Amino acid sequence: MSASVFIVQSGLAEKTRKSRLPGILDVLQSVTGLFLALFMWGHMCFVASILLGKTAMWTVTRMFEGYFFFGKSYYGLVSLVVAFVALVFFVHALLAVRKFPGNYRQWRAVRAHAKAMRHGDSTLWIWQVYTGFLLFFLASAHLYQMMIWPQDIGPYASADRIWSDGLWPFYLVMLLAIELHACIGLYRLAIKWDLLPVSLAFLKRLKWGLTVFFLALGLATLGAYMKIGYEHRFQYGERYTPKTLPDWLLRFSPTDDFPNIILPQPTLTEESP
Amino acid sequence: MKNRQITFQILRYNPQDVASKPRLQSYTLEKDSGMTLFIALNEIREQQDPTLQFDFVCRAGICGSCAMMVNGRPRLACRTLISDLPKTIVLTPLPFFELIGDLSVNTGKWMRGMSRHLEAWLHSREESPDLGRIEEKMEPEVAEAVYEMDRCIECGCCIAACGTAQMRQDFVGAVGLGKIARFRLDPRDIRADDDFYELIGDDNGVFGCMSLLACHDVCPKYLPLKTQIAFLRRKMAKIAIRQE
């Protein structure tokens, strides 16, 4: 066993060369947070493709399954991406929890402080703690579900999950938690490292603007899935297949295998009379 | 100008008296809008309650002694106009620091300990410099930058406003990090970033700061704390990554 173990056990760690780990963990917390927030924004945009129509969402889903590159869907690709995101999420959660109030005394002190101070940024941090705590459970459950059942992503599959499986309250709470947490987190990241050549006032406006935009986009998207799910409730389990695809997309589509992929449509280039 | 009646709710507590319990005591005062909180407190003490404890020295925002929580936020009493406050004013002592009594806290004790811990003094090349000799020349912009950080009056407002400090008593706060930023700028100080990492490279130092910005927002001297702490964080993170 190394000597450092016994030095630390003796309570003399402060008398030796300071560990570089706190600095590395601080950077890692920021990097993982940045990755997750940007991933979440991208994810939100892809999921919101349902607002452009079922075929648009189907196309996005198939693209990530590799359908337009390999000629068939490989659901494992989605699982791999989700597994990586889950890994980053767990690292971020582990690092971020160090900053949480660790006992009742700390919690009472920081809450009373934020209340009495009526200071916006201190209050926002309390919200980050609340939303971060919620995401421990909500994001973990969502990531697990997507990793194990990647084939259940699609216009009807997702809508059925949200409406008929009764998961819309879960998604509503997760949407609010994740949008607030990510927007506040990115804002704090910009302050923490001070690398953007913009004023603090601009950062604050940008933070609220992005929060409102992504919340509105998320709520509209959730509403769209709920509507589709409600209309599709009697065909629960059926998967969406587009009647036709735009010409530009057909050029990327594996036309030889098309009947295997788009089951109900023998041909895609001709419109039915 | 029209006079108005102000109600003060002042925290009273004597830690030396075992029978004393923290409570808010009310005082009312008729004051003009041009009066400062410092003047109002003196009137209360002179005319209503000579037992009221609070600190002041310079009355001009230079000594930092009269810092207190005004309606939940740290401010200097001598620099706070009553006309800027609502009709009911709640005054409490700065949290975090040792309470002497009522609004009086011992910021000096903590500041001295922090300065010792962070070695917040010039580390010169010479062990015993000749104090009679003319100092080495310094570029005006460097001198300006050093002076800018040296304007800190150690009033404790940044610590009292800091959410991290309320949770973690060992956190050195913006005042401590500001001192490191000041000596890091000073070309006469021989310490390199490696040396500064040994002082602030942990969660009690720069990596403990959660960028809540309260220190920056309440600093009565308007020091650029946000920029300085972020700068130190980048430098210390670089040391950590390069030398692991």
Coordinates of C-alpha atoms in Angstrom, one line a residue:
Chain A
M1 CA 0.0 0.0 0.0
S2 CA 1.3 3.5 -0.9
A3 CA 2.6 5.8 1.8
S4 CA 0.0 8.4 0.8
V5 CA -2.8 6.2 2.2
F6 CA -1.3 6.2 5.7
I7 CA -0.5 10.0 5.5
V8 CA -4.1 10.7 4.6
Q9 CA -5.4 8.4 7.3
S10 CA -3.2 10.3 9.8
G11 CA -5.1 13.5 8.9
L12 CA -2.0 15.0 7.3
A13 CA -3.1 15.2 3.7
E14 CA -3.0 19.0 3.9
K15 CA 0.7 18.9 4.7
T16 CA 1.6 17.2 1.4
R17 CA 1.4 18.4 -2.2
K18 CA -2.2 19.3 -3.0
S19 CA -4.0 16.7 -5.1
R20 CA -4.8 17.7 -8.7
L21 CA -8.0 15.8 -8.5
P22 CA -10.3 18.6 -7.3
G23 CA -9.3 20.6 -10.4
I24 CA -9.8 17.7 -12.7
L25 CA -13.2 16.9 -11.2
D26 CA -14.3 20.5 -11.5
V27 CA -13.4 20.5 -15.2
L28 CA -15.0 17.1 -15.7
Q29 CA -18.2 18.3 -14.0
S30 CA -18.4 21.3 -16.4
V31 CA -17.5 19.2 -19.5
T32 CA -20.1 16.5 -18.8
G33 CA -22.7 19.1 -18.0
L34 CA -22.0 20.9 -21.3
F35 CA -22.2 17.7 -23.2
L36 CA -25.5 16.7 -21.6
A37 CA -27.1 20.1 -22.1
L38 CA -26.1 20.3 -25.7
F39 CA -27.2 16.7 -26.3
M40 CA -30.5 17.5 -24.6
W41 CA -31.1 20.4 -26.9
G42 CA -30.3 18.3 -30.0
H43 CA -32.5 15.5 -28.6
M44 CA -35.3 18.0 -28.1
C45 CA -35.0 19.2 -31.7
F46 CA -35.1 15.6 -33.1
V47 CA -38.0 14.6 -30.9
A48 CA -39.8 17.8 -32.0
S49 CA -39.7 16.7 -35.6
I50 CA -43.1 15.2 -34.8
L51 CA -44.4 18.8 -35.2
L52 CA -43.4 18.6 -38.9
G53 CA -45.3 15.4 -39.3
K54 CA -45.2 11.7 -38.5
T55 CA -43.0 11.0 -41.6
A56 CA -40.4 13.6 -40.5
M57 CA -40.2 11.9 -37.0
W58 CA -40.1 8.5 -38.7
T59 CA -37.2 9.7 -40.9
V60 CA -35.2 11.0 -38.0
T61 CA -35.7 7.8 -36.0
R62 CA -34.7 5.6 -38.9
M63 CA -31.7 7.8 -39.6
F64 CA -30.3 7.2 -36.1
E65 CA -31.0 3.5 -36.4
G66 CA -28.7 3.5 -39.5
Y67 CA -31.5 2.6 -41.9
F68 CA -30.5 5.1 -44.6
F69 CA -26.8 4.1 -44.3
F70 CA -26.9 0.3 -43.9
G71 CA -30.1 -0.6 -45.6
K72 CA -31.8 -1.8 -42.4
S73 CA -32.4 -0.6 -38.9
Y74 CA -29.8 -1.5 -36.3
Y75 CA -31.5 -0.7 -33.0
G76 CA -28.3 -1.5 -31.2
L77 CA -26.9 1.8 -32.5
V78 CA -29.5 3.7 -30.5
S79 CA -28.7 1.5 -27.4
L80 CA -25.0 2.3 -27.8
V81 CA -25.6 6.1 -27.9
V82 CA -28.0 5.9 -24.9
A83 CA -25.4 3.8 -23.0
F84 CA -22.8 6.5 -23.6
V85 CA -25.1 9.3 -22.6
A86 CA -26.1 7.3 -19.5
L87 CA -22.4 6.9 -18.6
V88 CA -21.8 10.7 -19.0
F89 CA -25.0 11.3 -17.0
F90 CA -23.9 9.2 -14.1
V91 CA -20.4 10.8 -14.0
H92 CA -22.1 14.3 -14.0
A93 CA -24.5 13.3 -11.3
L94 CA -21.7 11.9 -9.1
L95 CA -19.7 15.1 -9.5
A96 CA -22.6 17.5 -9.1
V97 CA -23.9 15.8 -5.9
R98 CA -20.7 17.0 -4.1
K99 CA -22.1 20.5 -4.3
F100 CA -25.5 19.6 -2.8
P101 CA -26.2 20.5 0.8
G102 CA -25.0 17.5 2.7
N103 CA -27.1 17.7 5.8
Y104 CA -30.0 19.5 7.4
R105 CA -27.9 22.3 8.8
Q106 CA -26.4 23.1 5.4
W107 CA -29.8 22.8 3.7
R108 CA -31.5 25.1 6.2
A109 CA -28.7 27.6 6.0
V110 CA -28.6 27.8 2.2
R111 CA -32.4 27.9 1.8
A112 CA -32.9 30.7 4.4
H113 CA -30.0 32.5 2.8
A114 CA -31.6 32.4 -0.7
K115 CA -35.0 33.4 0.7
A116 CA -33.7 36.3 2.7
M117 CA -31.3 37.6 0.1
R118 CA -33.9 37.5 -2.7
H119 CA -31.0 37.1 -5.1
G120 CA -31.8 35.7 -8.5
D121 CA -28.7 33.6 -9.1
S122 CA -28.7 32.1 -5.6
T123 CA -32.4 31.2 -6.0
L124 CA -31.7 29.6 -9.4
W125 CA -29.1 27.4 -7.8
I126 CA -31.7 26.1 -5.4
W127 CA -33.8 25.2 -8.4
Q128 CA -30.8 23.5 -9.9
V129 CA -30.6 21.3 -6.8
Y130 CA -34.3 20.5 -7.0
T131 CA -34.3 19.7 -10.7
G132 CA -31.0 17.8 -10.5
F133 CA -32.4 15.7 -7.7
L134 CA -35.5 14.9 -9.7
L135 CA -33.4 14.0 -12.7
F136 CA -31.5 11.4 -10.7
F137 CA -34.6 9.3 -11.0
L138 CA -36.4 10.5 -14.1
A139 CA -33.5 10.6 -16.5
S140 CA -32.2 7.3 -15.2
A141 CA -35.6 5.6 -15.8
H142 CA -35.8 7.2 -19.3
L143 CA -32.3 6.3 -20.3
Y144 CA -32.8 2.7 -19.1
Q145 CA -36.1 2.4 -21.1
M146 CA -34.5 3.8 -24.3
M147 CA -31.5 1.6 -23.9
I148 CA -33.4 -1.7 -23.4
W149 CA -36.3 -1.0 -25.9
P150 CA -34.8 1.2 -28.6
Q151 CA -37.2 -0.3 -31.2
D152 CA -40.0 1.4 -29.3
I153 CA -39.1 4.8 -30.7
G154 CA -41.3 6.2 -33.6
P155 CA -44.4 8.3 -34.2
Y156 CA -46.9 5.7 -33.0
A157 CA -44.6 3.8 -30.7
S158 CA -43.6 6.9 -28.7
A159 CA -47.1 8.3 -28.8
D160 CA -48.5 5.0 -27.5
R161 CA -46.0 5.1 -24.7
I162 CA -46.9 8.6 -23.8
W163 CA -50.7 8.3 -24.0
S164 CA -51.8 4.6 -23.7
D165 CA -49.0 3.6 -21.3
G166 CA -49.8 6.7 -19.2
L167 CA -46.3 8.1 -19.2
W168 CA -47.2 11.7 -20.1
P169 CA -47.1 13.0 -16.5
F170 CA -43.6 11.5 -16.3
Y171 CA -42.5 13.2 -19.4
L172 CA -44.1 16.5 -18.4
V173 CA -42.2 16.6 -15.1
M174 CA -39.0 15.5 -16.8
L175 CA -39.3 18.1 -19.5
L176 CA -39.7 20.9 -16.9
A177 CA -36.8 19.6 -14.8
I178 CA -34.4 19.0 -17.7
E179 CA -35.0 22.3 -19.5
L180 CA -34.6 24.4 -16.3
H181 CA -31.6 22.4 -15.2
A182 CA -29.8 22.6 -18.5
C183 CA -30.5 26.3 -19.2
I184 CA -29.5 27.4 -15.7
G185 CA -26.5 25.0 -15.9
L186 CA -25.2 26.4 -19.2
Y187 CA -25.7 29.9 -17.9
R188 CA -23.7 29.1 -14.8
L189 CA -21.0 27.4 -16.9
A190 CA -20.6 30.6 -19.0
I191 CA -20.1 32.6 -15.7
K192 CA -17.9 30.0 -14.1
W193 CA -15.3 29.9 -16.9
D194 CA -16.0 33.4 -18.4
L195 CA -14.9 32.4 -21.9
L196 CA -17.7 34.0 -23.9
P197 CA -17.1 37.7 -24.9
V198 CA -20.6 38.8 -23.9
S199 CA -22.0 40.8 -21.0
L200 CA -23.7 39.4 -18.0
A201 CA -26.9 41.2 -18.9
F202 CA -26.9 39.5 -22.3
L203 CA -26.2 36.1 -20.7
K204 CA -29.2 36.5 -18.4
R205 CA -31.4 37.4 -21.4
L206 CA -30.1 34.6 -23.4
K207 CA -30.7 32.1 -20.6
W208 CA -34.4 33.2 -20.2
G209 CA -34.9 33.3 -24.0
L210 CA -33.5 29.8 -24.4
T211 CA -35.5 28.4 -21.4
V212 CA -38.8 29.8 -22.8
F213 CA -38.0 28.6 -26.3
F214 CA -37.1 25.0 -25.3
L215 CA -40.0 24.8 -22.8
A216 CA -42.4 25.9 -25.4
L217 CA -41.0 23.5 -28.0
G218 CA -41.0 20.7 -25.4
L219 CA -44.6 21.3 -24.4
A220 CA -45.8 21.6 -28.0
T221 CA -44.0 18.3 -28.8
L222 CA -45.4 16.5 -25.8
G223 CA -48.9 17.8 -26.7
A224 CA -48.4 16.5 -30.3
Y225 CA -47.5 13.0 -29.0
M226 CA -50.4 13.0 -26.6
K227 CA -52.8 13.9 -29.4
I228 CA -51.4 11.2 -31.7
G229 CA -51.4 8.7 -28.9
Y230 CA -55.0 9.5 -28.1
E231 CA -56.1 9.1 -31.7
H232 CA -54.1 5.9 -32.0
R233 CA -55.3 4.3 -28.7
F234 CA -57.4 1.6 -30.4
Q235 CA -54.5 0.6 -32.6
Y236 CA -52.0 0.4 -29.7
G237 CA -48.9 -1.5 -30.7
E238 CA -49.2 -0.7 -34.5
R239 CA -46.0 0.9 -35.9
Y240 CA -46.0 3.9 -38.2
T241 CA -45.0 3.4 -41.8
P242 CA -45.1 6.3 -44.2
K243 CA -47.2 6.0 -47.3
T244 CA -44.6 7.7 -49.4
L245 CA -41.2 9.4 -48.9
P246 CA -40.0 12.6 -50.5
D247 CA -37.9 12.0 -53.6
W248 CA -34.7 13.3 -52.1
L249 CA -35.0 10.8 -49.2
L250 CA -35.8 7.9 -51.5
R251 CA -32.4 8.3 -53.0
F252 CA -30.9 7.4 -49.7
S253 CA -33.4 4.6 -49.0
P254 CA -32.5 0.9 -49.7
T255 CA -35.2 0.4 -52.3
D256 CA -34.4 -3.3 -52.7
D257 CA -35.2 -4.0 -49.1
F258 CA -38.0 -1.5 -48.8
P259 CA -40.8 -4.0 -48.5
N260 CA -39.0 -5.5 -45.5
I261 CA -38.8 -2.2 -43.8
I262 CA -41.9 -0.4 -44.8
L263 CA -44.2 -3.4 -44.4
P264 CA -47.6 -2.2 -45.6
Q265 CA -46.3 -0.4 -48.7
P266 CA -45.2 -2.6 -51.6
T267 CA -44.1 0.5 -53.6
L268 CA -43.2 3.9 -52.4
T269 CA -42.7 5.7 -55.6
E270 CA -46.3 5.7 -56.7
E271 CA -49.2 7.3 -55.0
S272 CA -52.2 5.2 -54.4
P273 CA -55.2 6.4 -56.5
Chain B
M1 CA -38.4 67.1 1.8
K2 CA -41.3 65.3 3.5
N3 CA -40.3 63.4 6.6
R4 CA -41.3 59.9 7.1
Q5 CA -41.5 57.4 9.9
I6 CA -39.2 54.4 9.6
T7 CA -39.5 51.1 11.5
F8 CA -36.4 49.2 12.3
Q9 CA -36.5 45.5 13.2
I10 CA -33.1 44.9 14.7
L11 CA -31.8 41.5 15.7
R12 CA -30.8 41.5 19.4
Y13 CA -28.7 38.8 20.9
N14 CA -25.8 38.6 23.3
P15 CA -23.8 35.4 22.9
Q16 CA -22.1 36.1 26.2
D17 CA -25.3 35.9 28.1
V18 CA -26.7 32.4 28.4
A19 CA -30.2 33.7 29.1
S20 CA -30.2 35.8 25.8
K21 CA -32.3 34.5 22.9
P22 CA -32.2 35.9 19.4
R23 CA -35.1 38.2 18.7
L24 CA -36.1 41.1 16.5
Q25 CA -36.6 44.4 18.4
S26 CA -38.6 47.3 16.9
Y27 CA -37.5 50.9 16.9
T28 CA -39.2 53.8 15.1
L29 CA -37.5 56.9 13.8
E30 CA -38.5 60.0 12.0
K31 CA -35.9 60.7 9.4
D32 CA -35.1 62.7 6.3
S33 CA -34.4 60.9 3.1
G34 CA -30.8 62.1 3.1
M35 CA -29.8 60.2 6.2
T36 CA -27.7 57.0 6.0
L37 CA -28.4 53.9 8.0
F38 CA -25.3 54.6 10.0
I39 CA -26.7 57.9 11.2
A40 CA -30.0 56.3 12.0
L41 CA -28.4 53.6 14.1
N42 CA -26.4 56.2 16.0
E43 CA -29.6 58.1 16.8
I44 CA -31.4 55.0 18.0
R45 CA -28.4 54.2 20.2
E46 CA -28.2 57.8 21.6
Q47 CA -31.9 58.5 22.0
Q48 CA -33.6 55.1 22.5
D49 CA -31.3 52.2 23.4
P50 CA -27.7 52.7 24.5
T51 CA -27.3 48.9 24.7
L52 CA -27.5 48.4 20.9
Q53 CA -24.3 47.0 19.6
F54 CA -23.0 47.8 16.1
D55 CA -19.6 48.7 14.6
F56 CA -18.3 51.7 12.7
V57 CA -15.1 53.6 12.3
C58 CA -14.6 55.6 9.1
R59 CA -18.3 56.5 8.1
A60 CA -17.1 56.7 4.5
G61 CA -17.1 53.2 3.1
I62 CA -13.4 52.7 3.6
C63 CA -13.0 50.7 6.8
G64 CA -15.7 48.0 6.1
S65 CA -16.6 47.9 9.8
C66 CA -20.3 48.7 9.5
A67 CA -21.3 45.8 7.1
M68 CA -24.6 44.2 8.1
M69 CA -27.5 42.4 6.6
V70 CA -30.1 45.0 5.5
N71 CA -33.4 43.4 4.6
G72 CA -31.5 40.1 4.0
R73 CA -28.7 41.5 1.9
P74 CA -25.2 42.6 3.1
R75 CA -24.5 46.3 2.8
L76 CA -22.3 49.0 4.5
A77 CA -24.5 51.0 6.9
C78 CA -22.5 54.2 6.2
R79 CA -23.1 53.9 2.4
T80 CA -26.8 53.0 2.6
L81 CA -29.4 55.8 2.2
I82 CA -32.6 55.3 4.1
S83 CA -34.5 56.8 1.2
D84 CA -33.4 53.8 -0.9
L85 CA -35.0 51.3 1.6
P86 CA -38.7 50.4 2.3
K87 CA -40.4 51.8 5.4
T88 CA -39.6 48.7 7.4
I89 CA -36.0 47.9 7.6
V90 CA -34.8 44.6 9.0
L91 CA -31.2 44.6 10.3
T92 CA -29.3 41.5 11.2
P93 CA -25.6 40.8 11.7
L94 CA -23.5 39.3 8.9
P95 CA -23.8 35.5 9.0
F96 CA -20.7 33.3 9.0
F97 CA -18.6 35.5 11.2
E98 CA -18.2 35.2 15.0
L99 CA -21.0 37.3 16.6
I100 CA -19.9 39.8 19.2
G101 CA -23.5 41.0 19.9
D102 CA -26.5 42.4 18.1
L103 CA -25.2 43.7 14.8
S104 CA -21.5 43.5 15.7
V105 CA -19.4 40.7 14.3
N106 CA -15.7 39.8 14.4
T107 CA -14.8 39.9 10.8
G108 CA -11.2 40.6 11.6
K109 CA -10.6 37.3 13.3
W110 CA -11.7 35.3 10.3
M111 CA -9.9 37.6 7.9
R112 CA -6.6 37.2 9.7
G113 CA -7.0 33.4 9.7
M114 CA -7.9 33.4 6.0
S115 CA -4.9 35.6 5.2
R116 CA -2.5 33.4 7.1
H117 CA -4.0 30.3 5.5
L118 CA -3.7 31.8 2.0
E119 CA -0.3 33.5 2.8
A120 CA -1.8 36.7 1.5
W121 CA 1.3 38.8 1.6
L122 CA 4.0 39.6 -0.8
H123 CA 6.6 36.8 -1.3
S124 CA 9.6 38.7 -2.3
R125 CA 12.8 37.4 -3.9
E126 CA 14.9 38.9 -1.1
E127 CA 14.4 37.6 2.4
S128 CA 15.1 40.9 4.0
P129 CA 14.5 43.7 1.4
D130 CA 16.1 47.1 1.9
L131 CA 13.1 49.2 2.8
G132 CA 15.0 52.4 2.2
R133 CA 15.6 51.6 -1.5
I134 CA 13.4 52.9 -4.3
E135 CA 11.0 50.1 -5.4
E136 CA 11.4 48.5 -8.8
K137 CA 9.4 50.1 -11.6
M138 CA 6.1 48.5 -12.5
E139 CA 4.1 49.0 -15.8
P140 CA 1.3 51.5 -15.1
E141 CA -1.4 49.1 -16.3
V142 CA 0.0 46.3 -14.0
A143 CA 0.0 48.7 -11.1
E144 CA -3.6 49.7 -11.9
A145 CA -4.7 46.1 -12.0
V146 CA -3.0 45.4 -8.7
Y147 CA -4.5 48.5 -7.2
E148 CA -7.9 47.5 -8.5
M149 CA -7.9 44.3 -6.4
D150 CA -6.2 46.0 -3.5
R151 CA -9.3 48.2 -3.0
C152 CA -10.9 45.3 -1.1
I153 CA -11.8 46.6 2.4
E154 CA -12.4 43.1 3.9
C155 CA -15.9 44.2 5.0
G156 CA -17.2 40.6 4.7
C157 CA -20.1 41.4 2.5
C158 CA -19.0 38.9 -0.2
I159 CA -18.8 36.1 2.4
A160 CA -22.1 36.9 4.0
A161 CA -23.7 36.9 0.5
C162 CA -22.1 33.6 -0.6
G163 CA -24.3 30.5 -0.6
T164 CA -21.3 28.2 -0.6
A165 CA -19.8 29.9 2.5
Q166 CA -23.2 29.5 4.4
M167 CA -22.9 25.7 3.8
R168 CA -19.1 25.3 4.1
Q169 CA -17.3 27.2 6.8
D170 CA -13.8 26.4 5.4
F171 CA -14.5 28.1 2.0
V172 CA -12.1 31.1 1.5
G173 CA -14.7 33.1 -0.4
A174 CA -14.3 35.9 -2.9
V175 CA -12.2 38.0 -0.5
G176 CA -9.7 35.2 -0.2
L177 CA -9.6 34.4 -3.9
G178 CA -9.4 38.2 -4.6
K179 CA -6.2 38.3 -2.5
I180 CA -4.7 35.5 -4.5
A181 CA -5.6 37.3 -7.7
R182 CA -4.0 40.4 -6.4
F183 CA -0.7 38.8 -5.5
R184 CA -0.7 36.7 -8.7
L185 CA -0.8 40.0 -10.6
D186 CA 2.0 41.5 -8.7
P187 CA 5.4 41.1 -10.5
R188 CA 7.2 41.5 -7.2
D189 CA 5.7 38.3 -5.9
I190 CA 7.8 35.3 -6.8
R191 CA 5.1 32.7 -6.5
A192 CA 4.0 30.8 -9.7
D193 CA 0.6 29.2 -10.4
D194 CA 1.9 25.9 -9.0
D195 CA 2.3 27.7 -5.6
F196 CA -1.1 29.3 -5.8
Y197 CA -2.6 25.9 -6.6
E198 CA -1.3 24.7 -3.2
L199 CA -3.3 27.5 -1.6
I200 CA -6.6 27.5 -3.5
G201 CA -6.6 24.3 -5.6
D202 CA -9.4 22.5 -3.8
D203 CA -13.1 22.7 -2.9
N204 CA -12.3 25.2 -0.1
G205 CA -10.7 27.4 -2.7
V206 CA -11.5 28.3 -6.2
F207 CA -13.1 24.9 -7.1
G208 CA -15.6 25.4 -4.3
C209 CA -17.1 28.5 -5.9
M210 CA -20.4 27.7 -7.5
S211 CA -20.6 31.0 -9.4
L212 CA -23.7 32.2 -7.7
L213 CA -22.5 35.8 -8.3
A214 CA -23.9 37.2 -5.0
C215 CA -20.4 38.3 -4.0
H216 CA -20.1 40.2 -7.3
D217 CA -23.5 41.7 -6.9
V218 CA -23.1 43.0 -3.3
C219 CA -19.5 44.1 -3.2
P220 CA -19.6 47.7 -2.0
K221 CA -16.3 48.5 -3.8
Y222 CA -17.6 47.0 -7.1
L223 CA -14.6 44.7 -7.5
P224 CA -14.6 42.6 -10.6
L225 CA -15.0 39.4 -8.6
K226 CA -16.8 37.4 -11.3
T227 CA -13.9 37.9 -13.8
Q228 CA -11.1 37.4 -11.3
I229 CA -12.5 34.2 -9.9
A230 CA -13.2 32.8 -13.4
F231 CA -9.6 33.7 -14.4
L232 CA -8.1 32.0 -11.3
R233 CA -10.3 28.9 -12.0
R234 CA -9.0 28.6 -15.5
K235 CA -5.4 29.0 -14.4
M236 CA -5.8 26.5 -11.5
A237 CA -7.6 24.0 -13.8
K238 CA -4.8 24.2 -16.3
I239 CA -2.3 23.3 -13.5
A240 CA -4.5 20.4 -12.4
I241 CA -4.8 19.0 -15.9
R242 CA -1.1 19.5 -16.9
Q243 CA 0.4 18.0 -13.8
E244 CA -1.8 15.1 -13.0

